[in-house]
Rosetta silent file (secondary structure, phi, psi, omega in degrees, C-alpha in Angstrom):
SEQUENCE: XXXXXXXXXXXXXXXXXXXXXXXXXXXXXXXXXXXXXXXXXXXXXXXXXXXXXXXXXXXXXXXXXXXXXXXXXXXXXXXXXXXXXXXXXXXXXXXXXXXXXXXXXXXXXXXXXXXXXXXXXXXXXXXXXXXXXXXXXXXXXXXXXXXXXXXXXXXXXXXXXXXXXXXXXXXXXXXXXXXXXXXXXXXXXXXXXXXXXXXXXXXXXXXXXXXXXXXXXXXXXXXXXXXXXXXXX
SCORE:     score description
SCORE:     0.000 S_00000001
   1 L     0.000  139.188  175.958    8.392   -9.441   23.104 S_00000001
   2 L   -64.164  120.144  177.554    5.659   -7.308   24.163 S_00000001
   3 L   -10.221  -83.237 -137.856    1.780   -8.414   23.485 S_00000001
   4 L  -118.910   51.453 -179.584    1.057   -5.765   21.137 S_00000001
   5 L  -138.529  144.267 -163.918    4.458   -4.519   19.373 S_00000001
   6 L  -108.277  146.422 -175.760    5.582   -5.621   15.969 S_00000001
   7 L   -53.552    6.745  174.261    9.414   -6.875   15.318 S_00000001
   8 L    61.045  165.444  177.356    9.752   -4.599   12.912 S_00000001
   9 L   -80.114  156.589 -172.444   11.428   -4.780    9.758 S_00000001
  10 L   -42.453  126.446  172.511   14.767   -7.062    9.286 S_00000001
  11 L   -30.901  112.190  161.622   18.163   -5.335    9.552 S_00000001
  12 L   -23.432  141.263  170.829   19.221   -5.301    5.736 S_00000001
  13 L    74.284   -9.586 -174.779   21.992   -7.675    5.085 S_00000001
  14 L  -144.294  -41.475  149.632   21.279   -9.861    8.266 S_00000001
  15 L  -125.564  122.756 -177.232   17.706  -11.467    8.152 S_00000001
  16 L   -57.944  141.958  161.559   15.621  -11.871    5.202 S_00000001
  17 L   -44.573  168.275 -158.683   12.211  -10.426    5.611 S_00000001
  18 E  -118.959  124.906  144.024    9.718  -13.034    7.111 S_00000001
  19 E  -131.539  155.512 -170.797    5.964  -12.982    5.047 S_00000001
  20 E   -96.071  141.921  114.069    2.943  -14.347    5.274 S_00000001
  21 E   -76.822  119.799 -163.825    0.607  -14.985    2.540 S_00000001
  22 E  -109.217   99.910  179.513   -2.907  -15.141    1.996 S_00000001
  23 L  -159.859  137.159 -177.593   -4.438  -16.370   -1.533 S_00000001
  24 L   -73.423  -20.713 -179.927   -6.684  -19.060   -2.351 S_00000001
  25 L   -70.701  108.854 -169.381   -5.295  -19.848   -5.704 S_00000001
  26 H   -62.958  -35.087 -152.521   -2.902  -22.385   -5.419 S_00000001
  27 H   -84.172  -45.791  161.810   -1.119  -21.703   -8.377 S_00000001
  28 H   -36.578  -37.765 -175.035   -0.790  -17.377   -7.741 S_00000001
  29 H   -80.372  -23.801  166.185    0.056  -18.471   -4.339 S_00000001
  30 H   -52.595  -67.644  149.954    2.735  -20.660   -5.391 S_00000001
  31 H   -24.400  -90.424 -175.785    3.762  -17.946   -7.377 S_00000001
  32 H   -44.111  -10.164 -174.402    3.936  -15.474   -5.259 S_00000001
  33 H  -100.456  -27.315 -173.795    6.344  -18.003   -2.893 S_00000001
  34 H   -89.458  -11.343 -157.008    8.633  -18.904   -5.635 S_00000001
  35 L   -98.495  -42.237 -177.709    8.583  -15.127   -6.751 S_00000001
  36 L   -74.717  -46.096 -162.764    9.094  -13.714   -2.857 S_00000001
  37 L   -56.092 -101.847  173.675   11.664  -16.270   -2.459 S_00000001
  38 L   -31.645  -20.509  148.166   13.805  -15.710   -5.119 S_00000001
  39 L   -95.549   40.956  178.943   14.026  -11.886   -3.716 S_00000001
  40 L    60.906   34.334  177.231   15.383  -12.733   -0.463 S_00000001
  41 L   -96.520  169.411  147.465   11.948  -12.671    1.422 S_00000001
  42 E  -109.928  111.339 -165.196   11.361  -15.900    3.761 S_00000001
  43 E   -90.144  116.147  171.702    8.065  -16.704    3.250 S_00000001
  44 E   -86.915    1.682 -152.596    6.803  -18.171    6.728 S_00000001
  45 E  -158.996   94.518  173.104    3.237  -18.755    5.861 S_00000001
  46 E  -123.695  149.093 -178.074    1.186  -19.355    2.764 S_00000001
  47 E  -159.339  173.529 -159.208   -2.614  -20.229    3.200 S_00000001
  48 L  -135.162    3.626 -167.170   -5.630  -19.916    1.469 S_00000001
  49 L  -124.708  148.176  175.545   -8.465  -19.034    4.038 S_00000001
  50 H   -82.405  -18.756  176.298   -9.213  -15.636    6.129 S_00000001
  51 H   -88.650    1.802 -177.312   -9.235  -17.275    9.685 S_00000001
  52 H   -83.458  -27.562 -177.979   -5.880  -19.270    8.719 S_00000001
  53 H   -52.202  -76.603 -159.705   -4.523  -15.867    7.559 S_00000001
  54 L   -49.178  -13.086 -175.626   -5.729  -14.147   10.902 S_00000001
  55 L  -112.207  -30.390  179.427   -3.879  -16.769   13.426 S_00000001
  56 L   -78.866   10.300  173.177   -0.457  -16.953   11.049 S_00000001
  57 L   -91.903  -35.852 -147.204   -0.418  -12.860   11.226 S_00000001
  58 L   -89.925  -37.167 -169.455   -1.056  -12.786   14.968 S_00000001
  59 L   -59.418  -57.479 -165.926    1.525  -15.727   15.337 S_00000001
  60 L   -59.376  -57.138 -161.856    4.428  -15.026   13.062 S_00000001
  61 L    63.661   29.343 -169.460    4.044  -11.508   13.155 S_00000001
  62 L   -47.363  146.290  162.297    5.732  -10.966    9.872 S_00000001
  63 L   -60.395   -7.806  160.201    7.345   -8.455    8.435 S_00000001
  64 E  -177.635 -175.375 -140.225    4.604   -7.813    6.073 S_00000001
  65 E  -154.213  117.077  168.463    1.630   -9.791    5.092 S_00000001
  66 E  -106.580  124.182 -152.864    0.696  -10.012    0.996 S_00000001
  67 E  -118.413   84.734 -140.229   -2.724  -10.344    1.205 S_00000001
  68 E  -106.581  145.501  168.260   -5.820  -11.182   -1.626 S_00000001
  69 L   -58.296  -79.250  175.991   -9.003   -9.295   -0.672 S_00000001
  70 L   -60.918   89.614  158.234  -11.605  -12.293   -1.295 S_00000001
  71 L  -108.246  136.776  123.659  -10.408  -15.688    0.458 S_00000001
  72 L    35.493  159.809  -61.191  -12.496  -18.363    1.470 S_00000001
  73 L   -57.590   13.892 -170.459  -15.172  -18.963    2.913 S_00000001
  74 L  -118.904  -27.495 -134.457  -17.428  -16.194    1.298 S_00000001
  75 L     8.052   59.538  172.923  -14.867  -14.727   -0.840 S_00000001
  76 L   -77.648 -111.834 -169.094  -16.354  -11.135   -0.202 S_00000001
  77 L  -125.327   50.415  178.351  -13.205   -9.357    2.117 S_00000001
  78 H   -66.658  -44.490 -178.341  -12.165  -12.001    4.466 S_00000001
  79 H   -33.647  -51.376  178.695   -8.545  -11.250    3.169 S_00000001
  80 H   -46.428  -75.010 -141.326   -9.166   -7.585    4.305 S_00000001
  81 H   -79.176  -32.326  154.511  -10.873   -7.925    7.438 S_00000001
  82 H   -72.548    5.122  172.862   -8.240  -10.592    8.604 S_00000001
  83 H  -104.543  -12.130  178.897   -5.441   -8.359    7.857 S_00000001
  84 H   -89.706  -30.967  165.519   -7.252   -5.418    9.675 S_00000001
  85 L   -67.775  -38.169  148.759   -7.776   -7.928   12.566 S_00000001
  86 H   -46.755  -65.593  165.136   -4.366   -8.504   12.623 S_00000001
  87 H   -46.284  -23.752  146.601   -3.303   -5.133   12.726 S_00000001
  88 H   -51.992  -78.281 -163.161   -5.403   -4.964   16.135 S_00000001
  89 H   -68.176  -32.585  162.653   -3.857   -7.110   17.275 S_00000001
  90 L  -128.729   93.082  178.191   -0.338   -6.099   16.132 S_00000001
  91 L   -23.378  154.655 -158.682    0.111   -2.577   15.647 S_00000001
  92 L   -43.536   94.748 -173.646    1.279   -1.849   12.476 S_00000001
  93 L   -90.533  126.558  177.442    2.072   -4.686   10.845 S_00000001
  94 L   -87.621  148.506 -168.138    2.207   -4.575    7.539 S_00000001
  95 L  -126.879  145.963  158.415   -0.032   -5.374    5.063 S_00000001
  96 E  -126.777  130.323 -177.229   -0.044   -5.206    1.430 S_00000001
  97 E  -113.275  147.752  172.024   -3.494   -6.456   -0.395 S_00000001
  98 E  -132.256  139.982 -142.529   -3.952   -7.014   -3.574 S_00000001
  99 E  -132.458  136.149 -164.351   -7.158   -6.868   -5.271 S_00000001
 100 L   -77.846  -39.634 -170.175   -8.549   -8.212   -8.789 S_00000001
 101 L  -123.231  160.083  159.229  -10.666   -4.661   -9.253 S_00000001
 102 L   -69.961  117.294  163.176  -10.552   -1.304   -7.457 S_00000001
 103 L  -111.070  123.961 -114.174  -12.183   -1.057   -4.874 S_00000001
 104 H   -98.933   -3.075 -166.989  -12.019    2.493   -3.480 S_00000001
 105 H   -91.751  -33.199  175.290  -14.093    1.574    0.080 S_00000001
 106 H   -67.428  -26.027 -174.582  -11.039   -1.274    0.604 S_00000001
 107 H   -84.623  -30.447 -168.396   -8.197    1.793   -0.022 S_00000001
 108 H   -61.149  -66.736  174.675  -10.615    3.715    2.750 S_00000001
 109 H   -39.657  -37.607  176.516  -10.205    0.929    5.413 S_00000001
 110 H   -55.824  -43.796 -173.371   -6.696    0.222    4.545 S_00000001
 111 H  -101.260  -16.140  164.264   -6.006    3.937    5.696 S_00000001
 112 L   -29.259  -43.479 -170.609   -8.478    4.458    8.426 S_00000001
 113 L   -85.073  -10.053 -127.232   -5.800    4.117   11.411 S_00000001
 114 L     0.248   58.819 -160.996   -3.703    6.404    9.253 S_00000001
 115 L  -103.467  -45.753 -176.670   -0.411    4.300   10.636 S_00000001
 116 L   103.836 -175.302  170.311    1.112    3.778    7.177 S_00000001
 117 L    71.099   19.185  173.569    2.935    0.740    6.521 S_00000001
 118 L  -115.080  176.609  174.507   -0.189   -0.432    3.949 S_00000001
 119 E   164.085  136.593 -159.930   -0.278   -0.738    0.474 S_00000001
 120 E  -130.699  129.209 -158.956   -3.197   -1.729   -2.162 S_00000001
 121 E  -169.716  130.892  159.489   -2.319   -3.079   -5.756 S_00000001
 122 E   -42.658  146.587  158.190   -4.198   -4.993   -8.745 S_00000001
 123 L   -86.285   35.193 -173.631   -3.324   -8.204   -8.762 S_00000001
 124 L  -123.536   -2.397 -178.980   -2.013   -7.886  -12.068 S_00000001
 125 L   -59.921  -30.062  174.566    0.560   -5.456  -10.782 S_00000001
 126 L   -95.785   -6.570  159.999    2.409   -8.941   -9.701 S_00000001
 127 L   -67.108   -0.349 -156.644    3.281  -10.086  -13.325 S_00000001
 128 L  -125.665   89.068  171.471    5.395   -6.961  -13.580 S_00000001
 129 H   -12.990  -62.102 -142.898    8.624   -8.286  -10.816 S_00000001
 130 H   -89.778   -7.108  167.182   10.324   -5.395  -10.253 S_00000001
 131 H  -110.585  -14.353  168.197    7.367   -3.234   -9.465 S_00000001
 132 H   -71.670  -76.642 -178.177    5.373   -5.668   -6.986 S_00000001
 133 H   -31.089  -67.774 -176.066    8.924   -6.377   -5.119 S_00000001
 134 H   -52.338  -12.618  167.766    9.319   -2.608   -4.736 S_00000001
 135 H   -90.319  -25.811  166.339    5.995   -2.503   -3.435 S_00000001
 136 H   -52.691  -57.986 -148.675    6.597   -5.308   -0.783 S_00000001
 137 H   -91.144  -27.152 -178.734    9.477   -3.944    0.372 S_00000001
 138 H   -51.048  -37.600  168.828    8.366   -0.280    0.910 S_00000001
 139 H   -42.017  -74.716 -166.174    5.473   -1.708    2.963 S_00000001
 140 H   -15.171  -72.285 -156.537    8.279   -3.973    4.808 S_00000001
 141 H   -57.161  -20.952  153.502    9.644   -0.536    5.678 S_00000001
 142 L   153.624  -57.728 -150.483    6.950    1.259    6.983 S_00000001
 143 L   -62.868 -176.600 -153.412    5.851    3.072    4.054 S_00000001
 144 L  -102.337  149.284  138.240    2.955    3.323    1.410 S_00000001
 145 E  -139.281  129.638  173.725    2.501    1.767   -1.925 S_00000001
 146 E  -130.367  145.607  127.128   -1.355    2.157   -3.760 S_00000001
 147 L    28.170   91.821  162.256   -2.077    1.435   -6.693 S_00000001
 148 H   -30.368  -39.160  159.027   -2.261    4.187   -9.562 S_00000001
 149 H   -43.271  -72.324  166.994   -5.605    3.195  -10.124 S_00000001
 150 H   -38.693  -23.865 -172.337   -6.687    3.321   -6.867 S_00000001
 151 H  -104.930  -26.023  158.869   -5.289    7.325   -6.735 S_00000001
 152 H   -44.560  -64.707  171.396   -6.825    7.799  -10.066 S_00000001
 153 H   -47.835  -50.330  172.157  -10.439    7.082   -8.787 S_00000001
 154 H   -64.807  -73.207  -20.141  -10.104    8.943   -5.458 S_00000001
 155 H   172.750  -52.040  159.681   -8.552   11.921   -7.600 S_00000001
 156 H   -44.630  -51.818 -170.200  -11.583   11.347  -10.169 S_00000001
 157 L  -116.031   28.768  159.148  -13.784   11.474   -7.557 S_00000001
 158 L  -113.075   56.178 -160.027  -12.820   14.852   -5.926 S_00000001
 159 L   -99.937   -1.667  178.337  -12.342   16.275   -9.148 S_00000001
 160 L   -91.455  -26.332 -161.614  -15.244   18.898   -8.016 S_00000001
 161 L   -57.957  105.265  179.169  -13.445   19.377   -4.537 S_00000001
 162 H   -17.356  -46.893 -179.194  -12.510   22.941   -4.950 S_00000001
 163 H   -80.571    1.968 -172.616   -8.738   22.975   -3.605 S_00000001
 164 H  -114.515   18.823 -178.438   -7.721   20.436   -6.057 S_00000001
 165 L  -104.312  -23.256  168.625   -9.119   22.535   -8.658 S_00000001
 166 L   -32.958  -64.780 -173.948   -6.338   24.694   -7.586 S_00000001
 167 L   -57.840  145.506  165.875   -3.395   22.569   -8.930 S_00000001
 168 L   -69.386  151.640 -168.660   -1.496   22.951  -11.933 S_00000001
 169 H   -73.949   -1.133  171.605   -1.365   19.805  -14.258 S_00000001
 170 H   -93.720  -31.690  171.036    2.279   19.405  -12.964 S_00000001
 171 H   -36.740  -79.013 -164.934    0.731   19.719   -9.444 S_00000001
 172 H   -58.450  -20.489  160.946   -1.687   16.998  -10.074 S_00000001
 173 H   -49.693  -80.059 -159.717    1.173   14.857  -11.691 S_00000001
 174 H   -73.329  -18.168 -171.805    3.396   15.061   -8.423 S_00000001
 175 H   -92.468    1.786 -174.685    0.286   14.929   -6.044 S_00000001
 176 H  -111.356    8.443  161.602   -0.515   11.726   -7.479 S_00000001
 177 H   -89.179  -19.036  152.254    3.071   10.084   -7.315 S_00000001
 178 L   -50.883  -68.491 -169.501    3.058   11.201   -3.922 S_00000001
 179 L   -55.539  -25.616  178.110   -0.284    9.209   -3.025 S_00000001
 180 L   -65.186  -11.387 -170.813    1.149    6.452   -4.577 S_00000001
 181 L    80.134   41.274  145.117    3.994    6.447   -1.782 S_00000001
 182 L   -49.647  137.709  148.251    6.630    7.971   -4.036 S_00000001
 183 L   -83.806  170.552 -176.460    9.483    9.568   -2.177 S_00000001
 184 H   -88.448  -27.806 -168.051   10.509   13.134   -4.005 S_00000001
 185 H   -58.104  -68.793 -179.446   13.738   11.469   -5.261 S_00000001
 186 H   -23.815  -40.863  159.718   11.304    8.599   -7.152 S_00000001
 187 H   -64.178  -36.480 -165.113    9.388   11.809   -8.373 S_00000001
 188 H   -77.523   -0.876 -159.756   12.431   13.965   -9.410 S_00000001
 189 H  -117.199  -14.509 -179.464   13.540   10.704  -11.466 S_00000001
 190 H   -82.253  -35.219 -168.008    9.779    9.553  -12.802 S_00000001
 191 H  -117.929    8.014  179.241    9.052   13.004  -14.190 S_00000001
 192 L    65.759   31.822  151.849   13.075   14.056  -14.888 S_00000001
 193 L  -108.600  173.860 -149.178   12.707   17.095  -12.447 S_00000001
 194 L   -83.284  152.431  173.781   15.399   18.678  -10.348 S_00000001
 195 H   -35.170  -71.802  170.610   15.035   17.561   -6.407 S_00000001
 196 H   -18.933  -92.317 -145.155   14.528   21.652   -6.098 S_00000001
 197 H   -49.302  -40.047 -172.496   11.945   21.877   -8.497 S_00000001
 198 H   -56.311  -50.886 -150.586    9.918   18.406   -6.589 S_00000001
 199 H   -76.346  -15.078  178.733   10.085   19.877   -3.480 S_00000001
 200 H   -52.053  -50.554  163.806    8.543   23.384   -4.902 S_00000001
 201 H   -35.876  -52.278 -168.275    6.140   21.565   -6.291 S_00000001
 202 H   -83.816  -25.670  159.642    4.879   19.593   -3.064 S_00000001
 203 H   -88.406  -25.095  170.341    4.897   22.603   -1.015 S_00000001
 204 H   -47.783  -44.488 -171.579    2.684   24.556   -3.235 S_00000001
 205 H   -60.590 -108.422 -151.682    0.596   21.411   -3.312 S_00000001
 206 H   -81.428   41.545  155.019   -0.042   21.516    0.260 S_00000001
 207 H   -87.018  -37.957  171.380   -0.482   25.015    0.632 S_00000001
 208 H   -87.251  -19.253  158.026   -3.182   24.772   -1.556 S_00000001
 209 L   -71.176   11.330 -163.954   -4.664   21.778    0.348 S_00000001
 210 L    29.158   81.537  160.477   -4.110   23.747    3.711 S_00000001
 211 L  -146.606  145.279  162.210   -2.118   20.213    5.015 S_00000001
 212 L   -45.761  154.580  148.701    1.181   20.997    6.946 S_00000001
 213 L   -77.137  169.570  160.420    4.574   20.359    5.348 S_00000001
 214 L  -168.963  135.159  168.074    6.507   17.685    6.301 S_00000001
 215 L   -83.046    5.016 -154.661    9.640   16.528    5.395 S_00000001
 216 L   -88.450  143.498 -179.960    9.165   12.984    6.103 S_00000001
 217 H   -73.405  -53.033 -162.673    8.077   10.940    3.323 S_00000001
 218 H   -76.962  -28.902  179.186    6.029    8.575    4.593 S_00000001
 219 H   -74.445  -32.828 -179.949    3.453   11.011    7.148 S_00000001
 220 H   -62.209  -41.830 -173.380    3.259   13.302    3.914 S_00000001
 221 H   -45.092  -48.200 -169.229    1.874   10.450    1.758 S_00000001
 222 H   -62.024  -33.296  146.768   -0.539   10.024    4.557 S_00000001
 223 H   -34.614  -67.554  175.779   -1.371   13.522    4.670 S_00000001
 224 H   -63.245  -28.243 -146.361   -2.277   13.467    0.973 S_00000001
 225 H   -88.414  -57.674 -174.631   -4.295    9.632    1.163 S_00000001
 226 H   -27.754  -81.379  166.662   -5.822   11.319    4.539 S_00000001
 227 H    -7.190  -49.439 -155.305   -6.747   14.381    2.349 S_00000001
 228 H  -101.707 -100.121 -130.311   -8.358   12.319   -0.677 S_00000001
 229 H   -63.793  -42.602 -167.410  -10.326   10.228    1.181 S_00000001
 230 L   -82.501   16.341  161.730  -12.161   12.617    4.076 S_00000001
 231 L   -86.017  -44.328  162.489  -12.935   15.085    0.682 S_00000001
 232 L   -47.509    0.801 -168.806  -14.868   11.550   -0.594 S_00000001
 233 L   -94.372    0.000    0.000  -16.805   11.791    3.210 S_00000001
């Protein structure tokens, strides 16, 4: 395999995803193995420190990396900053971190390469199964999952930024299940509108940001995160 390219995710149906984990808490990490498990991930890695994280990312190369901000030995952002070091080192590999509070400078970093294939979530986000798994695997897959919170705050704290003064409260509805890494079907079925009606919706929405269309799901989220963050600059 080539130095700096990642195996991508598993063929459905033929190898369970491979992940690493990084959380100091034995018993959340435990969790999170018996919890991973039991959806058909293979967890290849669990550790509790940011340089053990940083050599079982670069090694493994997983198909996505669940990640705690604070580990060992500081507990600042080793979690981060070894999953960003990683991601040096193996082009986008994915990471999803999860974080006790929001922190809106940790969603900034996450999206700095703008590559996708990240995704930022409370850690309380992992008592509730069926929405943490769905966030795992969208990662796996290339694609975004943040937080609500996290899209609240940025969204809060361009609430002066002129073009986003623009949107209609159905606008602002759909632009923020978009940032969340929402597909439009996930939208037409979260807010019970017609495909039609989603997609009207998202291009007025970036018409009024001046951002290209696209149909692709995952470069529009990135569009929008892109968007929200350089108006916070």
């Amino acid at each position: 395999m080539d130095e700096g390219s990642h195996r991508g995710p598993a063929p459905v149906g033929m190898l369970k995803p491979r992940v690493v984990i990084g959380e100091d808490l034995y018993l959340l990490r435990d969790g999170l193995v018996h919890l991973l498990t039991a959806h058909d991930f293979d967890v290849v890695a669990a550790v509790e420190s940011g340089p053990e994280l940083l050599k079982a990312l670069v090694t493994e190369r997983p198909d996505v990396a669940v990640v705690d901000v604070r580990l060992p030995p500081t507990f600042t952002d080793e979690g981060l900053q070894a999953a960003l070091a990683a991601r040096r080192a193996v082009p986008g590999l994915p990471v999803l971190v999860l974080s006790q509070h929001v922190e809106q400078l940790y969603a900034r970093e996450l999206l700095a390469d703008g590559t996708g294939a990240i995704g930022y979530l409370l850690k309380d986000r992992v008592f509730n199964a069926d929405q943490f798994i769905d966030a795992v695997r969208r990662v796996a897959s290339g694609g975004t999952a943040m937080d609500p919170e996290v899209i609240a705050k940025l969204l809060a704290s361009n609430a002066r930024h002129e073009p986003l003064g623009r949107l209609t409260p159905r606008e602002r509805e759909v632009l923020e299940l978009m940032a969340e890494g929402r597909s439009n079907a996930a939208i037409s079925a979260r807010l019970f509108l017609s495909d039609s009606a989603v997609a009207k919706h998202t291009a007025s929405i970036f018409a009024k940001l001046d951002l290209a269309p696209d149909n692709d799901d995952n470069r529009r989220v990135l569009a929008v995160l892109a968007y929200l963050n350089a108006a916070r600059s």
